[in-house]
mmCIF file of C-alpha atoms and ligand atoms in Angstrom:
data_model
loop_
_atom_site.group_PDB
_atom_site.id
_atom_site.type_symbol
_atom_site.label_atom_id
_atom_site.label_comp_id
_atom_site.label_asym_id
_atom_site.label_seq_id
_atom_site.Cartn_x
_atom_site.Cartn_y
_atom_site.Cartn_z
ATOM 1 C CA UNK A 372 -109.915 -33.549 99.508
ATOM 2 C CA UNK A 373 -110.313 -33.850 95.700
ATOM 3 C CA UNK A 374 -107.063 -32.432 93.820
ATOM 4 C CA UNK A 375 -109.282 -31.959 90.319
ATOM 5 C CA UNK A 376 -111.749 -29.901 92.398
ATOM 6 C CA UNK A 377 -108.917 -27.312 93.656
ATOM 7 C CA UNK A 378 -107.722 -27.302 90.373
ATOM 8 C CA UNK A 379 -110.638 -26.502 88.940
ATOM 9 C CA UNK A 380 -111.543 -23.339 91.717
ATOM 10 C CA UNK A 381 -107.776 -22.410 90.987
ATOM 11 C CA UNK A 382 -108.730 -21.695 87.275
ATOM 12 C CA UNK A 383 -111.890 -19.957 88.226
ATOM 13 C CA UNK A 384 -110.117 -18.005 90.967
ATOM 14 C CA UNK A 385 -107.331 -17.298 88.587
ATOM 15 C CA UNK A 386 -109.795 -16.049 85.526
ATOM 16 C CA UNK A 387 -111.405 -14.033 87.877
ATOM 17 C CA UNK A 388 -108.381 -12.080 89.281
ATOM 18 C CA UNK A 389 -107.432 -8.303 86.972
ATOM 19 C CA UNK A 390 -105.425 -6.809 89.750
ATOM 20 C CA UNK A 391 -102.136 -6.900 91.506
ATOM 21 C CA UNK A 392 -104.219 -7.352 94.939
ATOM 22 C CA UNK A 393 -106.770 -10.110 93.747
ATOM 23 C CA UNK A 394 -103.554 -12.043 92.841
ATOM 24 C CA UNK A 395 -101.893 -11.507 96.403
ATOM 25 C CA UNK A 396 -104.840 -12.895 97.745
ATOM 26 C CA UNK A 397 -104.741 -16.190 94.938
ATOM 27 C CA UNK A 398 -101.392 -16.351 96.350
ATOM 28 C CA UNK A 399 -102.564 -16.903 99.932
ATOM 29 C CA UNK A 400 -105.184 -19.438 99.064
ATOM 30 C CA UNK A 401 -103.463 -21.233 96.826
ATOM 31 C CA UNK A 402 -99.723 -20.856 98.026
ATOM 32 C CA UNK A 403 -99.836 -20.157 101.424
ATOM 33 C CA UNK A 404 -99.340 -21.958 104.729
ATOM 34 C CA UNK A 405 -102.920 -22.578 105.132
ATOM 35 C CA UNK A 406 -103.941 -23.560 102.235
ATOM 36 C CA UNK A 407 -105.398 -26.642 100.458
ATOM 37 C CA UNK A 408 -102.289 -28.075 98.333
ATOM 38 C CA UNK A 409 -99.946 -27.097 101.425
ATOM 39 C CA UNK A 410 -101.930 -28.899 103.808
ATOM 40 C CA UNK A 411 -102.535 -31.984 101.595
ATOM 41 C CA UNK A 412 -98.438 -31.897 100.918
ATOM 42 C CA UNK A 413 -97.965 -31.926 104.826
ATOM 43 C CA UNK A 414 -100.318 -34.785 105.427
ATOM 44 C CA UNK A 415 -98.709 -37.364 102.708
ATOM 45 C CA UNK A 416 -97.022 -38.922 105.318
ATOM 46 C CA UNK A 417 -99.601 -40.505 106.613
ATOM 47 C CA UNK A 418 -100.789 -42.480 103.767
ATOM 48 C CA UNK A 419 -99.830 -45.782 102.584
ATOM 49 C CA UNK A 420 -96.366 -46.088 100.291
ATOM 50 C CA UNK A 421 -98.458 -46.701 96.954
ATOM 51 C CA UNK A 422 -100.960 -43.714 97.237
ATOM 52 C CA UNK A 423 -98.495 -41.247 98.670
ATOM 53 C CA UNK A 424 -96.274 -41.320 95.426
ATOM 54 C CA UNK A 425 -99.293 -40.858 93.224
ATOM 55 C CA UNK A 426 -100.785 -38.524 95.227
ATOM 56 C CA UNK A 427 -97.437 -36.477 95.892
ATOM 57 C CA UNK A 428 -96.824 -36.379 92.215
ATOM 58 C CA UNK A 429 -100.027 -34.744 91.448
ATOM 59 C CA UNK A 430 -100.089 -32.645 94.143
ATOM 60 C CA UNK A 431 -96.497 -31.522 93.038
ATOM 61 C CA UNK A 432 -97.812 -30.965 89.470
ATOM 62 C CA UNK A 433 -100.460 -28.821 90.829
ATOM 63 C CA UNK A 434 -98.375 -26.796 93.068
ATOM 64 C CA UNK A 435 -96.140 -26.019 90.434
ATOM 65 C CA UNK A 436 -98.891 -24.961 87.767
ATOM 66 C CA UNK A 437 -100.644 -22.422 90.077
ATOM 67 C CA UNK A 438 -96.865 -20.738 90.396
ATOM 68 C CA UNK A 439 -96.428 -20.617 86.555
ATOM 69 C CA UNK A 440 -100.194 -19.389 86.082
ATOM 70 C CA UNK A 441 -99.984 -16.477 89.147
ATOM 71 C CA UNK A 442 -96.605 -15.268 87.856
ATOM 72 C CA UNK A 443 -97.700 -15.365 83.911
ATOM 73 C CA UNK A 444 -101.041 -13.366 85.268
ATOM 74 C CA UNK A 445 -99.021 -11.009 86.912
ATOM 75 C CA UNK A 446 -96.740 -10.446 83.762
ATOM 76 C CA UNK A 447 -99.915 -10.077 81.642
ATOM 77 C CA UNK A 448 -101.247 -7.334 84.151
ATOM 78 C CA UNK A 449 -98.255 -5.126 84.302
ATOM 79 C CA UNK A 450 -97.923 -5.228 80.629
ATOM 80 C CA UNK A 451 -101.405 -3.526 80.377
ATOM 81 C CA UNK A 452 -100.462 -1.198 83.064
ATOM 82 C CA UNK A 453 -97.517 0.303 80.985
ATOM 83 C CA UNK A 454 -99.513 0.251 77.802
ATOM 84 C CA UNK A 455 -102.151 2.451 79.344
ATOM 85 C CA UNK A 456 -99.477 4.793 80.540
ATOM 86 C CA UNK A 457 -98.877 5.364 76.556
ATOM 87 C CA UNK A 458 -100.956 8.463 75.145
ATOM 88 C CA UNK A 459 -101.055 7.367 71.484
ATOM 89 C CA UNK A 460 -102.764 11.283 71.086
ATOM 90 C CA UNK A 461 -99.787 12.942 72.393
ATOM 91 C CA UNK A 462 -97.381 14.581 69.310
ATOM 92 C CA UNK A 463 -94.350 12.366 68.250
ATOM 93 C CA UNK A 464 -90.783 12.738 69.385
ATOM 94 C CA UNK A 465 -89.173 15.722 66.771
ATOM 95 C CA UNK A 466 -86.456 13.819 64.262
ATOM 96 C CA UNK A 467 -83.910 16.119 63.670
ATOM 97 C CA UNK A 468 -82.816 15.759 60.125
ATOM 98 C CA UNK A 469 -79.455 17.332 58.871
ATOM 99 C CA UNK A 470 -78.723 18.503 55.598
ATOM 100 C CA UNK A 471 -75.781 19.805 53.645
ATOM 101 C CA UNK A 472 -73.555 22.648 54.637
ATOM 102 C CA UNK A 473 -74.186 26.404 52.560
ATOM 103 C CA UNK A 474 -70.862 25.729 50.612
ATOM 104 C CA UNK A 475 -72.047 22.053 49.471
ATOM 105 C CA UNK A 476 -75.602 23.854 48.547
ATOM 106 C CA UNK A 477 -73.922 26.563 46.386
ATOM 107 C CA UNK A 478 -71.561 24.103 45.260
ATOM 108 C CA UNK A 479 -74.584 21.804 44.019
ATOM 109 C CA UNK A 480 -76.651 24.249 42.530
ATOM 110 C CA UNK A 481 -73.124 25.591 40.328
ATOM 111 C CA UNK A 482 -72.444 21.704 39.180
ATOM 112 C CA UNK A 483 -76.437 21.761 38.122
ATOM 113 C CA UNK A 484 -76.377 24.897 36.128
ATOM 114 C CA UNK A 485 -72.490 23.858 34.679
ATOM 115 C CA UNK A 486 -73.914 20.336 33.435
ATOM 116 C CA UNK A 487 -77.419 21.990 32.073
ATOM 117 C CA UNK A 488 -74.522 23.740 29.904
ATOM 118 C CA UNK A 489 -72.490 20.855 28.735
ATOM 119 C CA UNK A 490 -70.022 20.953 31.493
ATOM 120 C CA UNK A 491 -68.625 18.297 33.429
ATOM 121 C CA UNK A 492 -67.121 17.926 36.437
ATOM 122 C CA UNK A 493 -63.363 17.437 37.211
ATOM 123 C CA UNK A 494 -60.934 17.378 40.053
ATOM 124 C CA UNK A 495 -57.531 17.869 40.960
ATOM 125 C CA UNK A 496 -54.869 17.626 44.213
ATOM 126 C CA UNK A 497 -54.714 20.265 46.735
ATOM 127 C CA UNK A 498 -51.426 19.348 47.817
ATOM 128 C CA UNK A 499 -49.493 20.803 44.220
ATOM 129 C CA UNK A 500 -46.299 21.316 42.550
ATOM 130 C CA UNK A 501 -45.021 24.868 41.673
ATOM 131 C CA UNK A 502 -45.584 23.900 38.098
ATOM 132 C CA UNK A 503 -49.243 23.613 38.194
ATOM 133 C CA UNK A 504 -49.777 26.168 40.665
ATOM 134 C CA UNK A 505 -47.705 28.919 39.201
ATOM 135 C CA UNK A 506 -45.464 28.096 36.303
ATOM 136 C CA UNK A 507 -47.709 26.232 33.696
ATOM 137 C CA UNK A 508 -50.632 29.298 34.315
ATOM 138 C CA UNK A 509 -47.836 32.029 33.023
ATOM 139 C CA UNK A 510 -47.753 33.474 36.491
ATOM 140 C CA UNK A 511 -44.254 35.093 36.629
ATOM 141 C CA UNK A 512 -41.427 34.297 39.062
ATOM 142 C CA UNK A 513 -42.100 37.694 40.690
ATOM 143 C CA UNK A 514 -45.750 37.436 40.989
ATOM 144 C CA UNK A 515 -47.066 38.263 44.259
ATOM 145 C CA UNK A 516 -49.045 35.361 44.595
ATOM 146 C CA UNK A 517 -45.937 33.334 44.634
ATOM 147 C CA UNK A 518 -44.704 35.027 47.867
ATOM 148 C CA UNK A 519 -44.213 33.162 50.768
ATOM 149 C CA UNK A 520 -46.599 35.624 52.979
ATOM 150 C CA UNK A 521 -49.315 34.647 50.055
ATOM 151 C CA UNK A 522 -48.913 30.751 49.840
ATOM 152 C CA UNK A 523 -48.484 28.176 51.905
ATOM 153 C CA UNK A 524 -45.341 26.015 50.995
ATOM 154 C CA UNK A 525 -44.390 22.577 52.020
ATOM 155 C CA UNK A 526 -41.085 23.192 50.086
ATOM 156 C CA UNK A 527 -39.854 25.246 47.347
ATOM 157 C CA UNK A 528 -41.471 23.061 44.774
ATOM 158 C CA UNK A 529 -44.663 22.055 46.579
ATOM 159 C CA UNK A 530 -47.434 24.018 47.796
ATOM 160 C CA UNK A 531 -51.023 23.948 49.097
ATOM 161 C CA UNK A 532 -52.504 25.085 45.949
ATOM 162 C CA UNK A 533 -54.237 28.911 45.885
ATOM 163 C CA UNK A 534 -56.319 28.204 43.292
ATOM 164 C CA UNK A 535 -58.141 25.511 41.696
ATOM 165 C CA UNK A 536 -57.045 26.891 38.271
ATOM 166 C CA UNK A 537 -54.260 23.908 38.475
ATOM 167 C CA UNK A 538 -56.711 21.422 37.392
ATOM 168 C CA UNK A 539 -56.774 23.389 33.991
ATOM 169 C CA UNK A 540 -53.241 22.067 33.212
ATOM 170 C CA UNK A 541 -53.888 18.786 34.611
ATOM 171 C CA UNK A 542 -57.145 18.301 32.554
ATOM 172 C CA UNK A 543 -55.668 19.756 29.227
ATOM 173 C CA UNK A 544 -52.650 17.259 29.650
ATOM 174 C CA UNK A 545 -54.930 14.411 29.590
ATOM 175 C CA UNK A 546 -57.649 15.395 27.244
ATOM 176 C CA UNK A 547 -57.926 16.812 23.876
ATOM 177 C CA UNK A 548 -60.308 19.358 22.910
ATOM 178 C CA UNK A 549 -63.683 20.164 22.983
ATOM 179 C CA UNK A 550 -62.952 20.334 26.836
ATOM 180 C CA UNK A 551 -65.285 21.718 28.920
ATOM 181 C CA UNK A 552 -65.240 21.303 32.941
ATOM 182 C CA UNK A 553 -66.128 22.988 36.028
ATOM 183 C CA UNK A 554 -63.642 21.605 38.757
ATOM 184 C CA UNK A 555 -64.023 22.152 42.252
ATOM 185 C CA UNK A 556 -62.400 21.685 45.562
ATOM 186 C CA UNK A 557 -60.559 23.194 48.492
ATOM 187 C CA UNK A 558 -57.840 26.189 48.145
ATOM 188 C CA UNK A 559 -55.708 27.815 50.662
ATOM 189 C CA UNK A 560 -53.985 31.176 50.999
ATOM 190 C CA UNK A 561 -52.310 32.787 54.142
ATOM 191 C CA UNK A 562 -55.434 35.063 54.473
ATOM 192 C CA UNK A 563 -57.399 35.464 57.399
ATOM 193 C CA UNK A 564 -60.381 38.138 58.171
ATOM 194 C CA UNK A 565 -63.965 38.887 58.253
ATOM 195 C CA UNK A 566 -64.187 37.574 54.397
ATOM 196 C CA UNK A 567 -61.205 35.394 54.187
ATOM 197 C CA UNK A 568 -60.158 31.872 55.911
ATOM 198 C CA UNK A 569 -56.866 29.969 55.526
ATOM 199 C CA UNK A 570 -58.541 27.247 53.614
ATOM 200 C CA UNK A 571 -61.411 28.233 51.099
ATOM 201 C CA UNK A 572 -63.432 26.636 48.397
ATOM 202 C CA UNK A 573 -63.183 27.610 44.351
ATOM 203 C CA UNK A 574 -65.041 26.783 41.302
ATOM 204 C CA UNK A 575 -62.749 26.884 38.025
ATOM 205 C CA UNK A 576 -64.385 26.334 34.432
ATOM 206 C CA UNK A 577 -62.582 25.779 31.801
ATOM 207 C CA UNK A 578 -63.878 25.623 27.991
ATOM 208 C CA UNK A 579 -61.726 24.778 24.804
ATOM 209 C CA UNK A 580 -62.609 24.029 21.508
ATOM 210 C CA UNK A 581 -61.721 25.679 17.780
ATOM 211 C CA UNK A 582 -64.295 28.716 17.664
ATOM 212 C CA UNK A 583 -64.717 29.603 21.025
ATOM 213 C CA UNK A 584 -65.060 33.456 21.761
ATOM 214 C CA UNK A 585 -65.427 36.304 24.520
ATOM 215 C CA UNK A 586 -69.075 36.056 23.738
ATOM 216 C CA UNK A 587 -69.470 32.701 24.386
ATOM 217 C CA UNK A 588 -67.944 33.504 27.729
ATOM 218 C CA UNK A 589 -70.166 36.174 28.267
ATOM 219 C CA UNK A 590 -73.151 33.932 27.643
ATOM 220 C CA UNK A 591 -71.942 31.080 29.997
ATOM 221 C CA UNK A 592 -71.119 33.614 32.862
ATOM 222 C CA UNK A 593 -74.193 35.501 32.564
ATOM 223 C CA UNK A 594 -76.258 31.727 33.108
ATOM 224 C CA UNK A 595 -74.269 30.995 35.936
ATOM 225 C CA UNK A 596 -74.773 34.309 37.561
ATOM 226 C CA UNK A 597 -78.514 34.664 36.853
ATOM 227 C CA UNK A 598 -78.765 30.838 37.860
ATOM 228 C CA UNK A 599 -77.183 31.623 41.390
ATOM 229 C CA UNK A 600 -78.467 35.301 41.931
ATOM 230 C CA UNK A 601 -81.732 34.831 40.265
ATOM 231 C CA UNK A 602 -83.112 36.031 36.687
ATOM 232 C CA UNK A 603 -83.785 39.529 37.282
ATOM 233 C CA UNK A 604 -79.821 40.204 38.115
ATOM 234 C CA UNK A 605 -77.671 42.175 35.563
ATOM 235 C CA UNK A 606 -74.028 40.793 34.733
ATOM 236 C CA UNK A 607 -70.745 43.249 33.954
ATOM 237 C CA UNK A 608 -67.755 42.749 32.615
ATOM 238 C CA UNK A 609 -64.851 44.723 33.972
ATOM 239 C CA UNK A 610 -61.302 44.812 32.181
ATOM 240 C CA UNK A 611 -58.857 43.236 34.600
ATOM 241 C CA UNK A 612 -55.334 41.330 34.565
ATOM 242 C CA UNK A 613 -54.759 37.532 35.050
ATOM 243 C CA UNK A 614 -51.574 36.196 34.090
ATOM 244 C CA UNK A 615 -53.174 33.303 32.736
ATOM 245 C CA UNK A 616 -56.004 34.754 30.558
ATOM 246 C CA UNK A 617 -55.866 37.442 27.739
ATOM 247 C CA UNK A 618 -57.798 39.334 27.487
ATOM 248 C CA UNK A 619 -59.477 39.342 31.176
ATOM 249 C CA UNK A 620 -62.412 40.497 32.931
ATOM 250 C CA UNK A 621 -63.830 40.633 36.624
ATOM 251 C CA UNK A 622 -67.624 39.768 36.438
ATOM 252 C CA UNK A 623 -69.822 41.729 38.676
ATOM 253 C CA UNK A 624 -73.558 41.147 39.676
ATOM 254 C CA UNK A 625 -75.968 43.955 40.023
ATOM 255 C CA UNK A 626 -76.613 44.272 44.011
ATOM 256 C CA UNK A 627 -79.617 42.298 45.330
ATOM 257 C CA UNK A 628 -79.981 44.627 48.045
ATOM 258 C CA UNK A 629 -80.657 47.956 46.314
ATOM 259 C CA UNK A 630 -81.171 46.591 42.903
ATOM 260 C CA UNK A 631 -78.556 48.590 41.469
ATOM 261 C CA UNK A 632 -78.894 51.990 43.003
ATOM 262 C CA UNK A 633 -76.107 51.771 45.238
ATOM 263 C CA UNK A 634 -76.119 50.995 49.131
ATOM 264 C CA UNK A 635 -73.862 50.321 51.927
ATOM 265 C CA UNK A 636 -73.784 46.250 50.860
ATOM 266 C CA UNK A 637 -72.633 47.299 47.664
ATOM 267 C CA UNK A 638 -70.235 50.059 48.847
ATOM 268 C CA UNK A 639 -72.374 52.586 46.787
ATOM 269 C CA UNK A 640 -71.448 51.209 43.657
ATOM 270 C CA UNK A 641 -74.355 49.327 42.856
ATOM 271 C CA UNK A 642 -72.501 46.098 41.850
ATOM 272 C CA UNK A 643 -70.885 43.392 43.665
ATOM 273 C CA UNK A 644 -67.777 41.386 42.183
ATOM 274 C CA UNK A 645 -68.260 37.510 41.956
ATOM 275 C CA UNK A 646 -65.573 36.145 39.760
ATOM 276 C CA UNK A 647 -62.591 36.446 37.535
ATOM 277 C CA UNK A 648 -62.373 35.115 33.820
ATOM 278 C CA UNK A 649 -60.575 35.572 30.556
ATOM 279 C CA UNK A 650 -59.763 33.708 27.144
ATOM 280 C CA UNK A 651 -57.050 31.119 28.009
ATOM 281 C CA UNK A 652 -53.376 32.646 27.421
ATOM 282 C CA UNK A 653 -51.840 30.789 24.546
ATOM 283 C CA UNK A 654 -49.004 30.055 26.797
ATOM 284 C CA UNK A 655 -51.313 28.496 29.358
ATOM 285 C CA UNK A 656 -52.672 25.851 26.118
ATOM 286 C CA UNK A 657 -48.910 25.382 25.089
ATOM 287 C CA UNK A 658 -47.684 24.446 28.144
ATOM 288 C CA UNK A 659 -50.560 22.080 28.322
ATOM 289 C CA UNK A 660 -49.680 20.640 25.022
ATOM 290 C CA UNK A 661 -52.569 22.195 23.256
ATOM 291 C CA UNK A 662 -51.819 24.189 19.884
ATOM 292 C CA UNK A 663 -52.882 27.829 20.489
ATOM 293 C CA UNK A 664 -52.945 28.140 16.621
ATOM 294 C CA UNK A 665 -55.783 25.538 16.551
ATOM 295 C CA UNK A 666 -57.464 26.049 19.774
ATOM 296 C CA UNK A 667 -58.543 28.853 21.941
ATOM 297 C CA UNK A 668 -60.613 28.765 25.151
ATOM 298 C CA UNK A 669 -62.142 30.786 27.870
ATOM 299 C CA UNK A 670 -61.841 30.212 31.586
ATOM 300 C CA UNK A 671 -63.406 31.617 34.854
ATOM 301 C CA UNK A 672 -62.829 31.408 38.888
ATOM 302 C CA UNK A 673 -65.087 32.017 41.689
ATOM 303 C CA UNK A 674 -64.882 31.636 45.096
ATOM 304 C CA UNK A 675 -67.636 29.858 46.928
ATOM 305 C CA UNK A 676 -67.514 31.492 50.083
ATOM 306 C CA UNK A 677 -67.989 34.515 48.373
ATOM 307 C CA UNK A 678 -71.032 33.624 46.282
ATOM 308 C CA UNK A 679 -72.451 32.381 49.720
ATOM 309 C CA UNK A 680 -71.732 35.580 51.421
ATOM 310 C CA UNK A 681 -73.390 37.684 48.803
ATOM 311 C CA UNK A 682 -76.195 35.184 48.190
ATOM 312 C CA UNK A 683 -76.941 34.791 51.602
ATOM 313 C CA UNK A 684 -75.945 38.238 52.862
ATOM 314 C CA UNK A 685 -73.557 37.170 55.431
ATOM 315 C CA UNK A 686 -71.399 39.429 56.494
ATOM 316 C CA UNK A 687 -68.540 37.109 58.644
ATOM 317 C CA UNK A 688 -67.468 34.420 56.761
ATOM 318 C CA UNK A 689 -66.187 32.763 59.696
ATOM 319 C CA UNK A 690 -69.798 31.765 60.624
ATOM 320 C CA UNK A 691 -69.502 28.784 58.139
ATOM 321 C CA UNK A 692 -66.998 27.387 59.613
ATOM 322 C CA UNK A 693 -68.111 27.244 63.532
ATOM 323 C CA UNK A 694 -70.513 24.808 63.059
ATOM 324 C CA UNK A 695 -72.665 26.485 65.481
ATOM 325 C CA UNK A 696 -76.421 24.607 64.245
ATOM 326 C CA UNK A 697 -78.115 27.962 65.245
ATOM 327 C CA UNK A 698 -76.524 29.358 61.801
ATOM 328 C CA UNK A 699 -76.127 26.142 60.189
ATOM 329 C CA UNK A 700 -79.852 25.433 60.023
ATOM 330 C CA UNK A 701 -80.762 28.333 58.665
ATOM 331 C CA UNK A 702 -79.861 26.935 55.165
HETATM 332 N N1 DAH B 615 -57.177 31.816 39.578
HETATM 333 C C1 DAH B 615 -58.055 33.170 39.934
HETATM 334 C C2 DAH B 615 -58.249 33.242 41.340
HETATM 335 O O1 DAH B 615 -58.045 32.152 42.360
HETATM 336 C C3 DAH B 615 -59.493 33.216 39.422
HETATM 337 C C4 DAH B 615 -59.464 33.119 38.143
HETATM 338 C C5 DAH B 615 -59.307 34.179 37.285
HETATM 339 C C6 DAH B 615 -59.498 31.853 37.443
HETATM 340 C C7 DAH B 615 -59.478 34.253 35.913
HETATM 341 C C8 DAH B 615 -59.545 32.021 35.788
HETATM 342 C C9 DAH B 615 -59.750 32.911 35.491
HETATM 343 O O2 DAH B 615 -59.830 30.534 35.387
HETATM 344 O O3 DAH B 615 -59.418 32.746 33.633
HETATM 345 O O4 DAH B 615 -58.032 34.435 41.992
#
C-alpha cells in the first residue's frame, strides 16, 4: 500500500467535503479502525526493523496531518455557517445617546447670550460665610432671608449660600472695573414644594464701570429675556426692593401661552416674573473695595429652574431631579 496514494486520495476527498456529514465519513475512511492508515500502522510489526522505522515515521506524519486537516475544515465550515446566520439587511441595534440635563441646557443658552454681550463667566463657593452671603450685600441683620427657617446654617458664621450674589463681592474684591461677569452655580434654601427644591441653581450678573446706567441694565436684560424666550416676548420692569440694589426691579416677560392677554398659566396677568435686578447699592461697592463715587453698576439674579419651568411649561419642578428618562429625554 502506497502512502503517497493515500495522501493524494485524502487531499482530494477533503477538498470535496463541504458539510459536517462529509467530514464524518472522511473520519471513518481515514481515522477509523478499518482505515488504510490504521491497518498499515497495525501491521508495522511484521516488517523488518529498518523499513518499520521509516514507514512508521511516514505513517504517523500522515495520520497527524489527517487529524489537523479535518479539524481545520470543521472549523471553517462552522464559521461559514455562523456568518450565514447574520442578516445584513436587519436594522442596526439602536445606540442610545445621552444629552445634557435641561438645567445645563438653560445655562448654556444663558452663557452664550452673556458672552455675546461681553460678559465672562465666574464662580464662587457654595459653602460661604455670613459676610459674603449677607453682610457685605447690605442685608440687614434682621432680614427674613437670614433666618434659620430660610437659610441652611453650618454655624452662625458659615452657611450654604442662599444665592449666587456672594460672587459679586468676591469678584469685586479681586478685580478692578470695568467688570462684566455672569456667575452660576448651586444655591440652597429651606424651601420644598412644587416650585421649590432645597437645592436650586442661579445665574447672577454684575456690570460695574464708570458710566453705567439703568438703561444699560434694561438693554442687557431684554437681550437675556428675548434670547431665552424668543424675540416676540415683551419685557417689563416693576419697582421692587432688594437690599443690595437701589433702585431695584423685578423683571417680567409677557406670557407665551396667551401672548399677554391673560390665562391660567400667568394667573390672568399676562406676565411671568423671571428675575430680580437693580443698580448696585453704594454700600455693596464700598464693602468690596470699589469707590462708589467713581463707579456704579447693575446686577441681576435669576433662578434657572424657574426659567426652565416657564420656558418648557412644566408645573412640577421636582421632575427635574427625579432622573426619570421618560421626562429627561424630551429635552
Ligand atoms: N439674590 C436675589 C435672590 O436670590 C436675586 C437678585 C436680585 C440678584 C437682584 C441680584 C439683584 O444681583 O440685583 O432672590
